[in-house]
Amino acid sequence: EVQLVESGGVVVQRGGSLRLSCAASGFTFDDYTMHWVRQAPGKGLEWVSLISWEGGRTYYAESVKGRFTISRDNSKNFLFLQMSDLRTEDSALYYCVKATGSYPYGMDVWGQGTTVTVSS
Amino acid sequence: QSVLTQPPSVSGAPGQRVTFSCSGSNSNIGAGYDVHWYQQLPETAPKLLIYGNINRPSGVPDRFSGSKSGTSASLAITGLQAEDEADYYCQSYDSSLSGVVFGGGTKLTVL
């Protein structure tokens, strides 16, 4: 079974740092682009970042550029999101998402999410 | 303000056909980038409904269909059922932003 399990979400103070992890299983992890997508309470989906299959190419939403870093460990089937200089508007449920095979910007498997709360 | 524009709500009676619009621009849908659609049931993670504009993943009923024309895309649901009540999001890629973009989502109410 294809599965993505996120962890690392906690309550953190404004200006603080945090690293989210995502454990992937059930598929050949290093064949696929991976994404992070977030959803603030009661709001819509917001794409955060993506990383290519080999980790050589990374892209970020303007709202997190320079503060967040996406990375992956293909030997251990893990995806990460290092978050720094956190703002209250970063509070959200963060989803780890697998890209579709033929369409790297499409997303076919979603984790259940991990909640980040940034307190002021 | 989302780069892709979706109406906030749509409603329909059981058995009816409803459509969801997704309006973009020449830097995303109009530039030829594919559109994908997601269904998010209450308190659950989103689920891929349509990928590559018109394709259904295995397990998605053929009541769901997607189309794309110019700078817009649409999702249609025929034979509406109570369990279709959810939020629906379109998504594409935007070359001017060099990133993935989502619509603001449309809430479907089954009357």
Coordinates of N, CA and C in Angstrom, one line a residue:
Chain A
E1 N 0.8 -1.2 0.0 CA 0.0 0.0 0.0 C 0.9 1.3 0.0
V2 N 0.6 2.2 -0.9 CA 1.3 3.4 -1.0 C 0.9 4.3 0.3
Q3 N 1.9 4.8 1.0 CA 1.6 5.5 2.2 C 2.6 6.6 2.4
L4 N 2.1 7.7 2.9 CA 2.9 8.9 3.3 C 2.5 9.3 4.7
V5 N 3.5 9.3 5.7 CA 3.2 9.6 7.0 C 4.1 10.8 7.5
E6 N 3.4 11.9 7.8 CA 4.1 13.1 8.2 C 4.3 13.1 9.7
S7 N 5.3 13.8 10.2 CA 5.5 14.0 11.6 C 6.3 15.3 11.8
G8 N 6.4 15.8 13.0 CA 7.2 16.9 13.4 C 6.4 18.2 13.6
G9 N 5.1 18.2 13.4 CA 4.3 19.4 13.6 C 4.1 19.6 15.1
V10 N 4.3 20.8 15.6 CA 4.2 21.2 17.0 C 3.8 22.6 17.1
V11 N 3.6 23.1 18.3 CA 3.4 24.5 18.6 C 4.8 25.2 18.8
V12 N 5.0 26.2 18.0 CA 6.3 26.9 18.0 C 6.1 28.4 18.1
Q13 N 7.1 29.1 18.7 CA 6.9 30.6 18.8 C 7.3 31.2 17.5
R14 N 6.7 32.4 17.2 CA 7.0 33.2 16.1 C 8.5 33.5 16.0
G15 N 9.1 33.3 14.9 CA 10.5 33.4 14.7 C 11.3 32.1 14.9
G16 N 10.6 31.1 15.3 CA 11.3 29.8 15.6 C 11.5 29.0 14.4
S17 N 12.0 27.8 14.6 CA 12.3 26.9 13.5 C 11.7 25.5 13.8
L18 N 11.6 24.7 12.7 CA 11.0 23.4 12.9 C 11.3 22.6 11.6
R19 N 11.4 21.3 11.8 CA 11.7 20.4 10.7 C 10.5 19.4 10.6
L20 N 9.9 19.3 9.5 CA 8.8 18.3 9.2 C 9.5 17.1 8.5
S21 N 9.0 15.9 8.8 CA 9.4 14.7 8.1 C 8.3 14.0 7.5
C22 N 8.6 13.3 6.5 CA 7.5 12.4 5.8 C 8.1 11.1 5.4
A23 N 7.6 10.0 6.0 CA 8.1 8.7 5.7 C 7.2 8.1 4.6
A24 N 7.9 7.7 3.5 CA 7.2 7.1 2.3 C 7.4 5.6 2.3
S25 N 6.3 4.9 1.8 CA 6.4 3.5 1.7 C 5.5 3.0 0.6
G26 N 5.7 1.8 0.1 CA 4.8 1.2 -0.9 C 5.0 1.6 -2.3
F27 N 6.1 2.4 -2.6 CA 6.4 2.8 -4.0 C 7.9 3.1 -4.0
T28 N 8.4 3.2 -5.3 CA 9.8 3.5 -5.5 C 10.0 5.0 -5.3
F29 N 10.4 5.4 -4.1 CA 10.4 6.8 -3.7 C 11.2 7.6 -4.7
D30 N 12.4 7.1 -5.0 CA 13.3 8.0 -5.8 C 13.0 8.1 -7.3
D31 N 11.8 7.5 -7.6 CA 11.3 7.7 -9.0 C 10.4 9.0 -9.1
Y32 N 10.1 9.6 -8.0 CA 9.0 10.6 -8.1 C 9.4 12.0 -7.5
T33 N 8.9 13.0 -8.1 CA 8.9 14.3 -7.5 C 8.0 14.3 -6.3
M34 N 8.3 15.1 -5.3 CA 7.5 15.2 -4.1 C 7.2 16.6 -3.8
H35 N 6.0 16.9 -3.1 CA 5.6 18.2 -2.8 C 5.3 18.3 -1.3
W36 N 5.2 19.5 -0.8 CA 4.6 19.9 0.4 C 3.5 20.9 0.1
V37 N 2.3 20.6 0.6 CA 1.1 21.5 0.4 C 0.6 21.8 1.8
R38 N 0.1 23.0 2.1 CA -0.4 23.3 3.4 C -1.9 23.9 3.3
Q39 N -2.5 23.8 4.4 CA -3.9 24.3 4.5 C -4.2 24.9 5.8
A40 N -4.3 26.2 5.9 CA -4.7 26.9 7.1 C -6.1 26.5 7.5
P41 N -6.4 26.6 8.8 CA -7.7 26.2 9.3 C -8.8 27.0 8.6
G42 N -9.7 26.2 8.0 CA -10.9 26.8 7.3 C -10.6 27.5 5.9
K43 N -9.3 27.3 5.5 CA -8.9 27.9 4.2 C -8.6 26.8 3.1
G44 N -8.2 27.3 1.9 CA -8.0 26.4 0.8 C -6.6 25.9 0.8
L45 N -6.2 25.1 -0.2 CA -4.9 24.5 -0.3 C -3.9 25.5 -0.9
E46 N -2.7 25.4 -0.3 CA -1.6 26.3 -0.8 C -0.4 25.4 -1.0
W47 N 0.1 25.4 -2.2 CA 1.3 24.7 -2.5 C 2.5 25.4 -1.8
V48 N 3.4 24.6 -1.3 CA 4.6 25.2 -0.5 C 5.9 25.0 -1.3
S49 N 6.1 23.8 -1.7 CA 7.4 23.5 -2.3 C 7.4 22.1 -3.0
L50 N 8.3 22.0 -4.0 CA 8.5 20.7 -4.6 C 10.0 20.4 -4.7
I51 N 10.3 19.1 -4.8 CA 11.7 18.6 -5.0 C 11.7 17.5 -6.1
S52 N 12.6 17.6 -7.0 CA 12.7 16.6 -8.1 C 13.1 15.3 -7.5
W53 N 13.0 14.2 -8.3 CA 13.2 12.9 -7.8 C 14.6 12.7 -7.2
E54 N 15.6 13.3 -7.8 CA 17.0 13.2 -7.4 C 17.4 14.2 -6.4
G55 N 16.5 15.2 -6.1 CA 16.8 16.2 -5.2 C 17.6 17.4 -5.7
G56 N 17.9 17.4 -7.0 CA 18.7 18.5 -7.6 C 17.9 19.7 -7.9
R57 N 16.6 19.6 -8.0 CA 15.8 20.8 -8.4 C 14.8 21.0 -7.3
T58 N 14.7 22.2 -6.8 CA 13.7 22.6 -5.7 C 13.0 23.9 -6.1
Y59 N 11.8 24.0 -5.8 CA 11.0 25.2 -6.1 C 10.1 25.5 -4.9
Y60 N 9.9 26.8 -4.7 CA 9.2 27.3 -3.5 C 8.1 28.3 -3.9
A61 N 7.0 28.4 -3.1 CA 6.1 29.5 -3.1 C 6.8 30.7 -2.7
E62 N 6.3 31.8 -3.2 CA 6.9 33.1 -2.8 C 6.8 33.4 -1.3
S63 N 5.7 32.9 -0.7 CA 5.4 33.2 0.7 C 6.4 32.5 1.6
V64 N 7.2 31.5 1.1 CA 8.1 30.8 2.0 C 9.5 30.8 1.5
K65 N 9.7 31.4 0.3 CA 11.1 31.4 -0.3 C 12.1 32.1 0.7
G66 N 13.2 31.5 0.9 CA 14.2 32.1 1.7 C 14.1 31.7 3.2
R67 N 12.9 31.1 3.6 CA 12.7 30.7 4.9 C 12.6 29.1 5.1
F68 N 12.1 28.5 4.0 CA 11.8 27.0 4.1 C 12.8 26.4 3.1
T69 N 13.2 25.1 3.5 CA 14.1 24.3 2.6 C 13.6 22.9 2.5
I70 N 13.3 22.5 1.3 CA 12.9 21.1 1.1 C 14.1 20.2 0.8
S71 N 14.0 19.0 1.3 CA 15.1 18.1 1.0 C 14.6 16.7 1.0
R72 N 15.4 15.7 0.6 CA 14.9 14.3 0.6 C 16.1 13.4 0.9
D73 N 15.8 12.2 1.5 CA 16.9 11.2 1.6 C 16.3 9.9 0.9
N74 N 16.8 9.7 -0.3 CA 16.3 8.6 -1.1 C 16.8 7.3 -0.5
S75 N 17.8 7.3 0.3 CA 18.3 6.0 0.8 C 17.4 5.5 1.9
K76 N 16.7 6.4 2.6 CA 15.8 6.1 3.7 C 14.3 6.4 3.4
N77 N 14.0 6.8 2.1 CA 12.6 7.1 1.7 C 11.9 8.2 2.6
F78 N 12.7 9.3 2.8 CA 12.1 10.4 3.6 C 12.2 11.7 2.9
L79 N 11.1 12.5 3.1 CA 11.0 13.9 2.6 C 11.1 14.8 3.8
F80 N 11.7 15.9 3.7 CA 11.8 16.9 4.8 C 11.4 18.3 4.4
L81 N 11.0 19.1 5.4 CA 10.8 20.5 5.2 C 11.3 21.2 6.4
Q82 N 12.4 21.9 6.2 CA 13.1 22.7 7.2 C 12.4 24.1 7.2
M83 N 11.8 24.5 8.3 CA 11.1 25.8 8.3 C 11.8 26.7 9.3
S84 N 12.1 27.9 8.9 CA 12.7 28.9 9.9 C 12.0 30.2 9.8
D85 N 12.3 31.1 10.7 CA 11.7 32.4 10.8 C 10.2 32.3 10.7
L86 N 9.6 31.4 11.4 CA 8.2 31.1 11.3 C 7.3 32.3 11.7
R87 N 6.3 32.4 10.9 CA 5.3 33.5 11.1 C 3.9 32.9 11.5
T88 N 3.1 33.7 12.1 CA 1.8 33.2 12.5 C 1.0 32.7 11.2
E89 N 1.2 33.3 10.1 CA 0.5 32.9 8.9 C 1.0 31.6 8.3
D90 N 2.1 31.0 8.9 CA 2.6 29.7 8.5 C 1.8 28.6 9.3
S91 N 0.9 28.9 10.2 CA 0.1 28.0 10.9 C -0.8 27.2 10.0
A92 N -0.7 25.9 9.9 CA -1.5 25.2 8.9 C -1.3 23.7 9.2
L93 N -2.1 22.9 8.5 CA -1.9 21.5 8.3 C -1.0 21.3 7.1
Y94 N 0.1 20.6 7.3 CA 1.1 20.4 6.2 C 1.0 19.0 5.7
Y95 N 0.7 18.9 4.4 CA 0.6 17.6 3.7 C 1.9 17.3 2.9
C96 N 2.3 16.1 3.0 CA 3.4 15.5 2.2 C 2.6 14.8 1.0
V97 N 3.1 15.1 -0.2 CA 2.3 14.7 -1.4 C 3.2 14.1 -2.5
K98 N 2.8 13.0 -3.0 CA 3.6 12.3 -4.1 C 3.1 12.9 -5.4
A99 N 4.0 13.2 -6.3 CA 3.6 13.6 -7.7 C 3.1 12.4 -8.5
T100 N 2.3 12.7 -9.5 CA 1.9 11.6 -10.4 C 3.1 11.3 -11.3
G101 N 3.1 10.1 -11.9 CA 4.3 9.7 -12.7 C 4.4 10.5 -13.9
S102 N 3.3 10.7 -14.6 CA 3.4 11.4 -15.9 C 3.3 12.9 -15.8
Y103 N 2.8 13.4 -14.7 CA 2.6 14.8 -14.6 C 3.2 15.3 -13.2
P104 N 4.4 15.7 -13.2 CA 5.1 16.0 -11.9 C 4.4 17.1 -11.1
Y105 N 3.6 17.9 -11.8 CA 2.9 19.0 -11.0 C 1.6 18.5 -10.4
G106 N 1.1 17.3 -10.9 CA -0.1 16.7 -10.3 C 0.3 15.9 -9.1
M107 N -0.7 15.6 -8.3 CA -0.4 15.0 -6.9 C -1.4 13.9 -6.7
D108 N -0.9 12.6 -6.7 CA -1.8 11.5 -6.6 C -1.9 10.8 -5.3
V109 N -1.0 11.0 -4.4 CA -1.0 10.4 -3.0 C -0.7 11.5 -2.0
W110 N -1.6 11.6 -1.0 CA -1.5 12.6 0.0 C -1.4 11.9 1.4
G111 N -0.5 12.4 2.3 CA -0.5 12.0 3.6 C -1.7 12.6 4.4
Q112 N -1.8 12.2 5.7 CA -2.8 12.8 6.5 C -2.5 14.1 7.1
G113 N -1.3 14.5 7.0 CA -0.9 15.9 7.4 C -0.4 15.9 8.8
T114 N 0.4 17.0 9.1 CA 0.9 17.3 10.4 C 0.7 18.8 10.7
T115 N 0.2 19.1 11.9 CA -0.2 20.4 12.2 C 0.9 21.3 12.8
V116 N 1.1 22.4 12.2 CA 2.1 23.4 12.7 C 1.3 24.6 13.2
T117 N 1.6 25.0 14.4 CA 0.9 26.2 15.0 C 2.0 27.1 15.5
V118 N 2.0 28.3 14.9 CA 3.0 29.4 15.3 C 2.3 30.4 16.2
S119 N 2.8 30.4 17.4 CA 2.1 31.3 18.4 C 2.9 32.7 18.4
S120 N 2.1 33.7 18.7 CA 2.7 35.0 18.8 C 3.1 35.4 20.2
Chain B
Q1 N -6.1 36.2 -2.8 CA -6.6 36.1 -4.2 C -5.8 35.0 -4.9
S2 N -6.5 33.9 -5.3 CA -5.8 32.8 -5.9 C -5.5 33.1 -7.4
V3 N -4.5 32.5 -7.9 CA -4.1 32.7 -9.3 C -5.2 32.0 -10.2
L4 N -5.7 30.9 -9.8 CA -6.8 30.2 -10.5 C -8.1 30.6 -9.8
T5 N -9.1 31.0 -10.5 CA -10.3 31.5 -9.9 C -11.4 30.5 -10.0
Q6 N -12.0 30.1 -8.9 CA -13.1 29.2 -8.8 C -14.3 29.9 -8.1
P7 N -15.5 29.6 -8.4 CA -16.6 30.1 -7.7 C -16.6 29.5 -6.3
P8 N -17.0 30.2 -5.2 CA -16.9 29.7 -3.9 C -17.9 28.6 -3.6
S9 N -19.0 28.5 -4.3 CA -20.0 27.5 -4.0 C -20.8 27.1 -5.3
V10 N -21.2 25.9 -5.3 CA -22.1 25.3 -6.3 C -23.1 24.4 -5.6
S11 N -24.3 24.3 -6.1 CA -25.2 23.3 -5.5 C -26.0 22.6 -6.5
G12 N -26.6 21.5 -6.2 CA -27.4 20.7 -7.1 C -28.2 19.6 -6.3
A13 N -29.2 19.2 -6.9 CA -30.0 18.1 -6.3 C -29.5 16.7 -6.7
P14 N -29.8 15.7 -6.0 CA -29.3 14.4 -6.3 C -29.8 14.0 -7.7
G15 N -28.9 13.4 -8.5 CA -29.2 13.0 -9.9 C -28.9 14.0 -10.9
Q16 N -28.7 15.3 -10.5 CA -28.4 16.3 -11.4 C -27.0 16.4 -11.9
R17 N -26.7 17.2 -12.9 CA -25.3 17.5 -13.3 C -24.9 18.8 -12.8
V18 N -23.7 18.9 -12.3 CA -23.1 20.2 -11.9 C -21.8 20.4 -12.5
T19 N -21.4 21.6 -12.7 CA -20.0 21.9 -13.3 C -19.3 22.9 -12.4
F20 N -18.0 22.8 -12.4 CA -17.1 23.6 -11.6 C -16.2 24.3 -12.6
S21 N -16.1 25.6 -12.5 CA -15.2 26.3 -13.4 C -13.9 26.7 -12.7
C22 N -12.8 26.8 -13.5 CA -11.5 27.2 -13.0 C -10.9 28.1 -14.1
S23 N -10.8 29.3 -13.7 CA -10.3 30.3 -14.7 C -8.9 30.7 -14.4
G24 N -8.1 30.7 -15.4 CA -6.6 31.0 -15.3 C -6.2 32.1 -16.2
S25 N -5.0 32.0 -16.7 CA -4.4 33.1 -17.6 C -3.4 32.5 -18.5
N26 N -2.8 33.3 -19.3 CA -1.8 32.8 -20.3 C -0.5 32.4 -19.7
S27 N -0.3 32.5 -18.4 CA 0.9 32.0 -17.8 C 0.7 30.7 -17.1
N28 N -0.5 30.2 -17.1 CA -0.8 28.9 -16.5 C -1.6 28.0 -17.4
I29 N -2.9 28.0 -17.3 CA -3.8 27.1 -18.1 C -3.6 27.5 -19.6
G30 N -3.6 28.7 -19.9 CA -3.5 29.2 -21.3 C -2.2 28.9 -21.9
A31 N -1.2 28.7 -21.1 CA 0.2 28.4 -21.6 C 0.3 26.9 -21.9
G32 N -0.7 26.1 -21.7 CA -0.7 24.7 -22.0 C -0.4 23.8 -20.8
Y33 N -0.2 24.4 -19.6 CA 0.0 23.5 -18.4 C -1.2 22.8 -18.1
D34 N -1.0 21.5 -17.6 CA -2.1 20.7 -17.3 C -2.9 21.1 -16.1
V35 N -4.2 20.7 -16.1 CA -5.0 21.1 -14.9 C -5.4 19.7 -14.2
H36 N -5.3 19.8 -12.9 CA -5.7 18.6 -12.1 C -6.7 19.1 -11.1
W37 N -7.6 18.1 -10.7 CA -8.7 18.4 -9.8 C -8.7 17.5 -8.6
Y38 N -9.0 18.0 -7.5 CA -9.0 17.3 -6.2 C -10.3 17.5 -5.5
Q39 N -10.7 16.4 -4.8 CA -11.9 16.4 -4.0 C -11.5 16.3 -2.5
Q40 N -12.0 17.2 -1.7 CA -11.7 17.1 -0.3 C -12.9 17.0 0.5
L41 N -13.2 15.8 1.0 CA -14.3 15.5 1.9 C -14.0 16.2 3.2
P42 N -15.0 16.5 4.0 CA -14.8 17.1 5.3 C -13.8 16.3 6.2
E43 N -12.9 17.1 6.8 CA -11.9 16.5 7.7 C -11.1 15.4 7.1
T44 N -10.8 15.4 5.8 CA -10.0 14.4 5.2 C -9.0 15.1 4.3
A45 N -7.9 14.3 3.9 CA -6.9 14.8 3.0 C -7.5 14.9 1.6
P46 N -7.1 15.8 0.7 CA -7.6 15.8 -0.6 C -7.3 14.5 -1.4
K47 N -8.1 14.3 -2.4 CA -8.0 13.1 -3.2 C -7.9 13.5 -4.7
L48 N -7.0 12.9 -5.4 CA -6.9 13.3 -6.9 C -8.1 12.7 -7.6
L49 N -8.8 13.6 -8.3 CA -10.0 13.2 -9.0 C -9.8 13.2 -10.5
I50 N -9.1 14.2 -11.1 CA -8.8 14.2 -12.5 C -7.4 14.7 -12.6
Y51 N -6.6 14.1 -13.5 CA -5.2 14.5 -13.7 C -5.0 14.7 -15.2
G52 N -4.1 15.6 -15.6 CA -3.8 15.8 -17.0 C -5.1 16.3 -17.7
N53 N -5.8 17.1 -17.1 CA -7.0 17.7 -17.7 C -8.3 16.8 -17.9
I54 N -8.1 15.6 -18.3 CA -9.2 14.8 -18.6 C -9.2 13.3 -18.0
N55 N -8.1 13.0 -17.4 CA -7.9 11.6 -17.0 C -8.3 11.3 -15.6
R56 N -9.0 10.1 -15.4 CA -9.5 9.7 -14.1 C -8.5 8.6 -13.6
P57 N -8.1 8.8 -12.3 CA -7.3 7.7 -11.7 C -8.2 6.5 -11.5
S58 N -7.6 5.3 -11.4 CA -8.4 4.1 -11.2 C -9.2 4.3 -9.9
G59 N -10.5 3.9 -9.9 CA -11.3 4.0 -8.8 C -12.2 5.2 -8.7
V60 N -11.9 6.2 -9.6 CA -12.8 7.4 -9.7 C -13.9 7.1 -10.7
P61 N -15.2 7.2 -10.2 CA -16.3 6.9 -11.1 C -16.3 7.7 -12.4
D62 N -16.9 7.2 -13.5 CA -16.9 8.0 -14.7 C -18.0 9.1 -14.7
R63 N -18.7 9.2 -13.5 CA -19.6 10.4 -13.3 C -18.7 11.7 -13.3
F64 N -17.4 11.5 -13.0 CA -16.6 12.7 -12.9 C -15.8 12.9 -14.2
S65 N -15.8 14.1 -14.8 CA -15.1 14.3 -16.0 C -14.5 15.7 -16.0
G66 N -13.4 15.8 -16.8 CA -12.7 17.1 -16.8 C -12.5 17.6 -18.3
S67 N -12.4 18.9 -18.4 CA -12.1 19.4 -19.8 C -11.3 20.7 -19.6
K68 N -10.7 21.1 -20.7 CA -9.9 22.3 -20.7 C -10.0 23.0 -22.1
S69 N -10.1 24.4 -22.0 CA -10.2 25.1 -23.2 C -9.7 26.5 -23.0
G70 N -8.7 26.9 -23.8 CA -8.1 28.3 -23.6 C -7.5 28.4 -22.3
T71 N -7.9 29.5 -21.6 CA -7.4 29.7 -20.2 C -8.3 29.2 -19.1
S72 N -9.2 28.3 -19.4 CA -10.1 27.8 -18.4 C -10.2 26.3 -18.4
A73 N -10.7 25.7 -17.4 CA -10.9 24.3 -17.3 C -12.2 24.1 -16.5
S74 N -12.8 22.9 -16.7 CA -14.0 22.6 -16.0 C -14.0 21.2 -15.5
L75 N -14.7 21.0 -14.4 CA -15.0 19.6 -13.8 C -16.5 19.5 -13.9
A76 N -17.0 18.3 -14.3 CA -18.4 18.0 -14.3 C -18.7 16.8 -13.5
I77 N -19.8 16.8 -12.8 CA -20.2 15.6 -12.1 C -21.7 15.4 -12.5
T78 N -21.9 14.1 -13.0 CA -23.3 13.8 -13.4 C -23.8 12.8 -12.4
G79 N -25.1 12.7 -12.4 CA -25.8 11.8 -11.4 C -25.3 12.1 -10.0
L80 N -25.5 13.4 -9.6 CA -25.0 13.8 -8.3 C -25.5 13.0 -7.1
Q81 N -24.6 12.7 -6.2 CA -25.0 11.9 -5.0 C -24.6 12.6 -3.8
A82 N -25.3 12.3 -2.7 CA -25.1 13.0 -1.4 C -23.6 12.9 -1.0
E83 N -22.9 11.8 -1.3 CA -21.5 11.6 -0.8 C -20.6 12.5 -1.7
D84 N -21.1 13.2 -2.7 CA -20.2 14.1 -3.5 C -20.0 15.4 -2.8
E85 N -20.8 15.6 -1.7 CA -20.7 16.9 -1.0 C -19.3 17.1 -0.5
A86 N -18.6 18.1 -0.9 CA -17.1 18.2 -0.6 C -16.6 19.6 -1.2
D87 N -15.4 19.9 -0.9 CA -14.7 21.0 -1.6 C -13.9 20.4 -2.8
Y88 N -13.9 21.2 -3.9 CA -13.3 20.8 -5.1 C -12.2 21.9 -5.5
Y89 N -11.0 21.4 -5.8 CA -9.9 22.4 -6.1 C -9.3 22.0 -7.5
C90 N -9.1 23.1 -8.3 CA -8.3 22.9 -9.5 C -6.9 23.3 -9.2
Q91 N -6.0 22.8 -10.0 CA -4.5 23.1 -9.8 C -3.8 23.0 -11.1
S92 N -2.8 23.8 -11.2 CA -2.0 23.8 -12.4 C -0.6 24.3 -12.1
Y93 N 0.2 24.7 -13.1 CA 1.5 25.3 -12.9 C 1.5 26.7 -13.5
D94 N 2.2 27.6 -12.9 CA 2.3 29.0 -13.4 C 3.7 29.3 -13.7
S95 N 4.0 29.7 -15.0 CA 5.3 30.0 -15.4 C 5.9 31.3 -14.9
S96 N 5.0 32.3 -14.7 CA 5.5 33.5 -14.2 C 5.8 33.5 -12.7
L97 N 5.2 32.6 -12.0 CA 5.5 32.3 -10.6 C 6.5 31.2 -10.4
S98 N 6.8 30.4 -11.4 CA 7.6 29.3 -11.4 C 7.2 28.3 -10.2
G99 N 5.9 28.1 -10.2 CA 5.4 27.2 -9.1 C 4.0 26.7 -9.4
V100 N 3.6 25.8 -8.5 CA 2.3 25.2 -8.6 C 1.3 26.2 -8.0
V101 N 0.1 26.2 -8.6 CA -1.0 27.1 -8.1 C -2.3 26.3 -8.0
F102 N -3.0 26.6 -7.0 CA -4.3 26.1 -6.7 C -5.4 27.1 -6.9
G103 N -6.6 26.7 -7.2 CA -7.7 27.6 -7.1 C -8.2 27.7 -5.7
G104 N -9.0 28.6 -5.4 CA -9.5 28.9 -4.0 C -10.4 27.8 -3.5
G105 N -10.9 26.9 -4.5 CA -11.8 25.9 -4.1 C -13.3 26.2 -4.2
T106 N -14.1 25.2 -4.5 CA -15.5 25.4 -4.6 C -16.2 24.4 -3.7
K107 N -17.1 24.9 -2.9 CA -17.8 24.0 -2.0 C -19.1 23.5 -2.7
L108 N -19.3 22.2 -2.8 CA -20.4 21.6 -3.4 C -21.4 21.2 -2.3
T109 N -22.6 21.7 -2.5 CA -23.7 21.3 -1.6 C -24.7 20.5 -2.4
V110 N -25.0 19.3 -1.9 CA -26.1 18.5 -2.5 C -27.4 18.8 -1.8
L111 N -28.3 19.3 -2.5 CA -29.6 19.8 -1.8 C -30.5 18.6 -1.4

